[in-house]
Coordinates of C-alpha atoms and ligand atoms in Angstrom, one line a residue:
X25 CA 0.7 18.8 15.1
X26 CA 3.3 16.2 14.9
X27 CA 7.0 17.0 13.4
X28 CA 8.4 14.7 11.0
X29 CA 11.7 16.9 10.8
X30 CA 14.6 15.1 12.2
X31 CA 12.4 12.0 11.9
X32 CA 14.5 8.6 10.2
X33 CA 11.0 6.9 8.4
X34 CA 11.7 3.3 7.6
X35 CA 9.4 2.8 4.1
X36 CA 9.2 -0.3 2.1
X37 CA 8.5 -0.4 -1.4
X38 CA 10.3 2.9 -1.9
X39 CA 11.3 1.4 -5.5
X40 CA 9.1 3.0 -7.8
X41 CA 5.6 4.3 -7.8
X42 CA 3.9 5.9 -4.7
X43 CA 7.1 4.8 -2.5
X44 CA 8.9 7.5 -4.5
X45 CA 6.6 10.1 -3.9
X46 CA 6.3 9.6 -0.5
X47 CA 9.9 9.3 0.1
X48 CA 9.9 12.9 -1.6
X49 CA 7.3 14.8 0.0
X50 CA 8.9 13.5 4.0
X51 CA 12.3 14.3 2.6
X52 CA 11.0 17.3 2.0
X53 CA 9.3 17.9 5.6
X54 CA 13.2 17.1 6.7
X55 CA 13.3 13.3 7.5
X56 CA 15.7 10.9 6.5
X57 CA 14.4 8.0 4.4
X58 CA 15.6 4.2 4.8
X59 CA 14.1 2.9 2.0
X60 CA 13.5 -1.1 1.5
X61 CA 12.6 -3.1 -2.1
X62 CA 14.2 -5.5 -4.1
X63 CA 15.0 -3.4 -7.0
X64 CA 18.6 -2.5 -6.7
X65 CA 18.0 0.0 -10.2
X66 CA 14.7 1.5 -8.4
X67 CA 16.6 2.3 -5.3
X68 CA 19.3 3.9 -7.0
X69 CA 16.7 5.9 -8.4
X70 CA 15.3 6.6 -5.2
X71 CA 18.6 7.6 -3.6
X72 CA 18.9 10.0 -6.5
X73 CA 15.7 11.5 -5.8
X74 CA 16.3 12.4 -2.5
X75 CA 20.0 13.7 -3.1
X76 CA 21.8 11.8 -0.4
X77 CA 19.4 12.3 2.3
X78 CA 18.3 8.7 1.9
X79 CA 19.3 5.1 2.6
X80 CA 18.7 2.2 0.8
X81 CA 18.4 -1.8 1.8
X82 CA 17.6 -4.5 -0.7
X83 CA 15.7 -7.1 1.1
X84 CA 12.9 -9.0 -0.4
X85 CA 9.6 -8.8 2.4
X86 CA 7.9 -12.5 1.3
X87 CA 10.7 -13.5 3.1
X88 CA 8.7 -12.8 6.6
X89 CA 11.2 -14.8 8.5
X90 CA 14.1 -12.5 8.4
X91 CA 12.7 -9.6 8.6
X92 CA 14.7 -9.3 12.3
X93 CA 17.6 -8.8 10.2
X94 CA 16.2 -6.6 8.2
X95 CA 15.6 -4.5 10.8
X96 CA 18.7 -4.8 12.7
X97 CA 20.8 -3.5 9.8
X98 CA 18.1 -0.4 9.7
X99 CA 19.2 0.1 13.4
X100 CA 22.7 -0.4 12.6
X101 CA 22.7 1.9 9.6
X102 CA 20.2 4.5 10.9
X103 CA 19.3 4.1 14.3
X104 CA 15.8 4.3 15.9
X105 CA 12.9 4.4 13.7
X106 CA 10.7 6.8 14.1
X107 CA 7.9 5.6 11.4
X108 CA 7.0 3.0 10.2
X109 CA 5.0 3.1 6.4
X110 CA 3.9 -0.4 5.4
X111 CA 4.0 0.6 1.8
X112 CA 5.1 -2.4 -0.2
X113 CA 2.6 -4.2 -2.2
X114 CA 1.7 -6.0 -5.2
X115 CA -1.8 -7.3 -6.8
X116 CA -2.5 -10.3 -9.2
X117 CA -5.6 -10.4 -10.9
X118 CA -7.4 -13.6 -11.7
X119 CA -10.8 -15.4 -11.3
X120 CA -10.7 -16.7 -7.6
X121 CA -10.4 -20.2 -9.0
X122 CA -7.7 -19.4 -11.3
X123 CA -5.1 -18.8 -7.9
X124 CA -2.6 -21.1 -7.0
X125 CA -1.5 -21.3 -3.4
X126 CA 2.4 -19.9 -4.7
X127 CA -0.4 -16.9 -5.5
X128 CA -2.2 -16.5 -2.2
X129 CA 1.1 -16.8 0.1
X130 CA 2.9 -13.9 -2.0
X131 CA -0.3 -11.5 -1.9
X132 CA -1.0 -12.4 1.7
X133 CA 2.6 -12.1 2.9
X134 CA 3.8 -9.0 1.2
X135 CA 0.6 -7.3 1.7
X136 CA -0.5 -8.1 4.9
X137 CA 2.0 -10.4 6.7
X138 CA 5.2 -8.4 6.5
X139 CA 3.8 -5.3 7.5
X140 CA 2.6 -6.7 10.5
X141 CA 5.5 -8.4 11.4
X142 CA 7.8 -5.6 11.1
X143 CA 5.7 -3.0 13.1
X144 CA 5.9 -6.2 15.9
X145 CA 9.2 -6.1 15.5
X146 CA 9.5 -2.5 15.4
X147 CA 6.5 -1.0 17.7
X148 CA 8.1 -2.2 21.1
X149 CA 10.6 0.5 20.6
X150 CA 8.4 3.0 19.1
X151 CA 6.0 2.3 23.0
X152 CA 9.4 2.3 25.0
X153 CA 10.0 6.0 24.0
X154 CA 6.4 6.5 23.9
X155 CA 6.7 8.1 20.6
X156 CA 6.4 7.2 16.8
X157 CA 4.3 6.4 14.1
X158 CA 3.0 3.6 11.5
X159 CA 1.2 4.5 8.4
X160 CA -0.4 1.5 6.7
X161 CA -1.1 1.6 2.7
X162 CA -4.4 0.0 2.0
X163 CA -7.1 0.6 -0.7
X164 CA -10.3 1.7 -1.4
X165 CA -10.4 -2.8 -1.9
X166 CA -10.2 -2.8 1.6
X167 CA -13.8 -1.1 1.9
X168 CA -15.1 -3.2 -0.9
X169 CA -13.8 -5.9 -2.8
X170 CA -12.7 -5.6 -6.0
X171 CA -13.8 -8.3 -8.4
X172 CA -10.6 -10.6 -9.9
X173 CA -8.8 -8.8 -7.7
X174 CA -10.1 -10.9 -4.3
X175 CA -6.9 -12.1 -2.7
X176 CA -5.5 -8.0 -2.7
X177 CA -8.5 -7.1 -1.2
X178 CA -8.8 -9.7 1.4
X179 CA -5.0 -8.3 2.1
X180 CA -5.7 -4.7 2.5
X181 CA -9.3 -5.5 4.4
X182 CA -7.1 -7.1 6.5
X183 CA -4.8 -4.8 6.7
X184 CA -7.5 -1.9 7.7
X185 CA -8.6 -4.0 10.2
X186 CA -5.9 -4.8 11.7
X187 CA -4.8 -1.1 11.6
X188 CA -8.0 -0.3 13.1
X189 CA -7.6 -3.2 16.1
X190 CA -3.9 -1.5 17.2
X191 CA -4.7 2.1 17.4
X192 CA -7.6 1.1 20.0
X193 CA -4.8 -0.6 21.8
X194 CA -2.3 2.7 21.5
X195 CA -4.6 4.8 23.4
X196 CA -2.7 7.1 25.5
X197 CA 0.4 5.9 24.3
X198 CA 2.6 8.6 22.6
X199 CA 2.4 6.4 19.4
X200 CA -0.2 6.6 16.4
X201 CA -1.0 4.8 13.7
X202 CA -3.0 5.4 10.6
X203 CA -4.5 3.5 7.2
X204 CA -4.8 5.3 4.1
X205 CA -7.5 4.1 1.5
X206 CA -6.4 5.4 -1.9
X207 CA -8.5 4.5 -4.8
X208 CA -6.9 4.3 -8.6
X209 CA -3.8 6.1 -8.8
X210 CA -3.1 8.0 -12.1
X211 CA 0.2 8.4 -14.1
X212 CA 2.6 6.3 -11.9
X213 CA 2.0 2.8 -9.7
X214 CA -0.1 -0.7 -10.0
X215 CA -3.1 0.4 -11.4
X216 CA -0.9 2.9 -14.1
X217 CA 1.5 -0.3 -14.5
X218 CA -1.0 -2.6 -15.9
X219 CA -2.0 -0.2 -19.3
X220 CA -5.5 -0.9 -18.6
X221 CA -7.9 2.6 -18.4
X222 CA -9.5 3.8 -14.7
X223 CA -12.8 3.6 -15.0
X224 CA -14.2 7.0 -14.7
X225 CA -17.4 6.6 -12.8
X226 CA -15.0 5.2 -9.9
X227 CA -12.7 8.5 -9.7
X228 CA -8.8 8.3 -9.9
X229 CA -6.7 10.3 -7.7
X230 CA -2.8 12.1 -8.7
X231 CA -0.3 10.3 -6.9
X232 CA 1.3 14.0 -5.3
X233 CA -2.4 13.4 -3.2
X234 CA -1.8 9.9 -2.1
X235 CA 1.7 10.9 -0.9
X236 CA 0.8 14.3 0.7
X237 CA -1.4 12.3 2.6
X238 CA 0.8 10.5 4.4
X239 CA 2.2 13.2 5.7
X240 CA -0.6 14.7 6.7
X241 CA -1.6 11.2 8.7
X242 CA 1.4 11.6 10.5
X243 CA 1.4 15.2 11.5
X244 CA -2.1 14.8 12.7
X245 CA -2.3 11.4 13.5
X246 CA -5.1 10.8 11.3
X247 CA -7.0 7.2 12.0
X248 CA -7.7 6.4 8.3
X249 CA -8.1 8.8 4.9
X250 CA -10.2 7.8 2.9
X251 CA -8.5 9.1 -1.1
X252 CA -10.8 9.6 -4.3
X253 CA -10.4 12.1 -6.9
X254 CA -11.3 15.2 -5.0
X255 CA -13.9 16.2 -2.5
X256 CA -17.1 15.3 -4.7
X257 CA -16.1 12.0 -5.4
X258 CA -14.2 10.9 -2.2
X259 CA -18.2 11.7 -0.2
X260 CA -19.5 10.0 -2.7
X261 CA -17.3 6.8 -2.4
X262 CA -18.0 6.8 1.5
X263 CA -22.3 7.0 0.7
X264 CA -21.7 4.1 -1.5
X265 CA -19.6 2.3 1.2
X266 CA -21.8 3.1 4.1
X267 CA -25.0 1.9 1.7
X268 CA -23.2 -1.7 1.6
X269 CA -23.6 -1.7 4.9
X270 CA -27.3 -1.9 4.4
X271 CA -27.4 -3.3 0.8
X272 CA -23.9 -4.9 -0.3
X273 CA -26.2 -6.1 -3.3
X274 CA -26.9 -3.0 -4.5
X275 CA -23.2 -1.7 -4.3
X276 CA -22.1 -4.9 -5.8
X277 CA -24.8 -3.2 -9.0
X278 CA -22.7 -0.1 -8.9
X279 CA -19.7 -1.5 -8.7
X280 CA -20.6 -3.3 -12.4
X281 CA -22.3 -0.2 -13.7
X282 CA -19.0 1.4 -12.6
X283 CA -17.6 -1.2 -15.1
X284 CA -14.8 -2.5 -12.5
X285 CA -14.9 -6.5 -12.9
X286 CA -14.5 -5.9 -16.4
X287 CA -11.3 -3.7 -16.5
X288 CA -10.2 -6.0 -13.6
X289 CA -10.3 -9.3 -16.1
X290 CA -8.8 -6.8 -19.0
X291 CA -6.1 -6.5 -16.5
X292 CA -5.8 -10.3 -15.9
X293 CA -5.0 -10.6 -20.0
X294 CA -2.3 -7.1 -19.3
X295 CA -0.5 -9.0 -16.3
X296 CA -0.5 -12.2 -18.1
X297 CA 1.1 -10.5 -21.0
X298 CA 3.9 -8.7 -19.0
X299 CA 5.1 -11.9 -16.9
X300 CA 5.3 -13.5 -20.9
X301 CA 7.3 -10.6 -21.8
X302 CA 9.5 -10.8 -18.2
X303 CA 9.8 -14.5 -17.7
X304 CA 9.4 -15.3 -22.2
X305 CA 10.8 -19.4 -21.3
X306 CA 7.5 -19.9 -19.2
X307 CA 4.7 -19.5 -20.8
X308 CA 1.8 -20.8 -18.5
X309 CA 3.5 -18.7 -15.6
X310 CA 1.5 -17.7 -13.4
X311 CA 3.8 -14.8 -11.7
Ligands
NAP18 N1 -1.4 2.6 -7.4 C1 -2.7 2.5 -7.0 O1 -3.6 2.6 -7.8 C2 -2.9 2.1 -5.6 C3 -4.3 2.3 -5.1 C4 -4.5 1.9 -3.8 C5 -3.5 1.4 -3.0 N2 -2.3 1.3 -3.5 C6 -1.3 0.7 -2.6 O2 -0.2 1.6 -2.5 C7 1.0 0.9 -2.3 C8 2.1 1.2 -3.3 O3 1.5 0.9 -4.6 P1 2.2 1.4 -5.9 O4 1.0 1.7 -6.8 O5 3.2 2.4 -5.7 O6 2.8 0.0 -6.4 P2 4.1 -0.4 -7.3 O7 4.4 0.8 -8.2 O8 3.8 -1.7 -7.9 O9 5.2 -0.5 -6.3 C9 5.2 -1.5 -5.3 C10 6.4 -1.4 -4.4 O10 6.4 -2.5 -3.5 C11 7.7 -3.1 -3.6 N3 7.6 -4.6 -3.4 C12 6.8 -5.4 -4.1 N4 7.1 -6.7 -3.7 C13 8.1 -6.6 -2.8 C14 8.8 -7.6 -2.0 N5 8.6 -8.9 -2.1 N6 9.8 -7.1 -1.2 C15 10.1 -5.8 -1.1 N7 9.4 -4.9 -1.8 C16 8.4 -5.2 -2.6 C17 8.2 -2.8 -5.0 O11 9.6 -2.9 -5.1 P3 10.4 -4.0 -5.8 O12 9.6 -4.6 -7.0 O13 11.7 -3.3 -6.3 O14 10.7 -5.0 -4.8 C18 7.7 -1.4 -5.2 O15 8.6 -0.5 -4.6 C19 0.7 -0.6 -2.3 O16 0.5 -1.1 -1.0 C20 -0.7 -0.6 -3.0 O17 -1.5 -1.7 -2.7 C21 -2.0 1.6 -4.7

């Protein structure tokens, strides 16, 4: 089993919702946290949380181009990372149609692009002392797409395969990297955010799960896990996902009996709302 005491973890999106549970559950194992969003409230929060044993850097990820920087001032403030989590993400629900290209860049960058380009950036080390770890945050979307919800689950299918592409390539290295799938998240996150209900055919997991099962990735170098409710639920999720590779029709029938487009568009109308609330001057945003 692999230690993460002593370990410095470099997480993004340690903000608010999963980010703060993992950043909890590794302090707890004895690592030191360097945490990265844009909120400068949310990571006061999350240097609260973890009593001093944390470090925070505001730096906003669509901005893939600096991310050197970004990670030079982690070296200069912490030294050598240790892991890697590509947590950060966000999701914008719409028809496909209804995207604007401002729309797929931010989905595609934060989601996908960023976390790739910092574990380039930050890997080489990782190989040089032939030890570390990355944990990539992906989604159930990544296994099958979720309807209004396509350019997040092109992101995190990308972002599993990917994921899936490196670790062949670490063999016998002394580095390890892992996906976890989660599938809706109760109480705190994206899915919570949005007001909208889970539907309950499709399962829901507590976020204390999600986050425990990070660590667990890391301590045993897990390739992906797969996250659903409980035991039950999570073998039935990977039946339906191994039938699509037979009959994506008939999962795509599940899928709308499981009533998932339709609490996706409900969402559309719930995100629409909040950026009126956020942004009140603009009106047709599209944020
Ligand atoms: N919750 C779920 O149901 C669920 C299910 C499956 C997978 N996931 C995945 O789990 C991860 C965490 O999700 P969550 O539910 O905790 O989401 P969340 O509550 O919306 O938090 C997203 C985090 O990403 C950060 N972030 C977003 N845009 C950023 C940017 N441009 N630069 C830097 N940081 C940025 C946010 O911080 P700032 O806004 O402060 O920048 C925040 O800390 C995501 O990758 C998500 O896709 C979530």
């Amino acid at each position: 089993m692999r230690t993460i005491k002593g370990k410095t973890v470099l997480l993004t999106g340690a903000s608010r919702g999963l980010g703060l549970l993992i950043a909890r559950v590794l302090a707890q194992e004895g690592a030191t946290i360097v945490g990265v969003a844009r909120s400068s409230k949310g990571l006061e929060q999350f240097c609260s949380l973890l009593n001093g044993n944390a470090i925070a850097i505001p730096f906003d990820l669509s901005r893939v181009e600096e991310l050197p920087i970004l990670v030079q001032e982690v070296k200069h403030l912490a030294g050598s990372v240790d892991i890697l989590i590509n947590n950060a993400g966000i999701e914008k629900y719409r028809a496909f149609t209804e995207y604007s290209l401002a729309d797929l860049q931010a989905v595609l960058s934060i989601n996908l692009v960023a976390a790739m380009e910092l574990t380039r950036l930050i890997l080489p080390e990782m190989l040089r002392r032939d030890s570390g770890h990355i944990v990539n945050m992906a989604s159930l979307a990544a296994k099958k797409g979720s309807p209004y919800n396509s350019i997040y689950s092109a992101s995190k299918g990308g972002l599993l395969m990917w994921t899936d592409t490196v670790r062949q390539e670490l063999v016998g290295t002394g580095v390890g990297i892992s996906a976890i799938c989660p599938g809706y998240v109760l109480h705190v996150g994206m899915s919570a955010d949005t007001g909208v209900p889970i539907s309950r055919l499709a399962g829901a997991s507590q976020p204390w799960v999600v986050a425990k099962a990070v660590a667990k990735a890391i301590q045993h170098n897990q390739a992906e896990r797969i996250i659903n409710q409980d035991f039950i639920t999570e073998g039935f999720t990977k039946l339906l996902f191994m039938i699509a590779q037979f009959s994506p029709r008939w999962v795509d029938a599940v899928y709308q009996l499981m009533g998932i487009g339709k609490l996706n568009q409900r969402r559309i109308q719930a995100q629409t709302k909040a950026a009126k609330f956020a942004n009140p001057k603009n009106d047709c945003t599209k944020n």
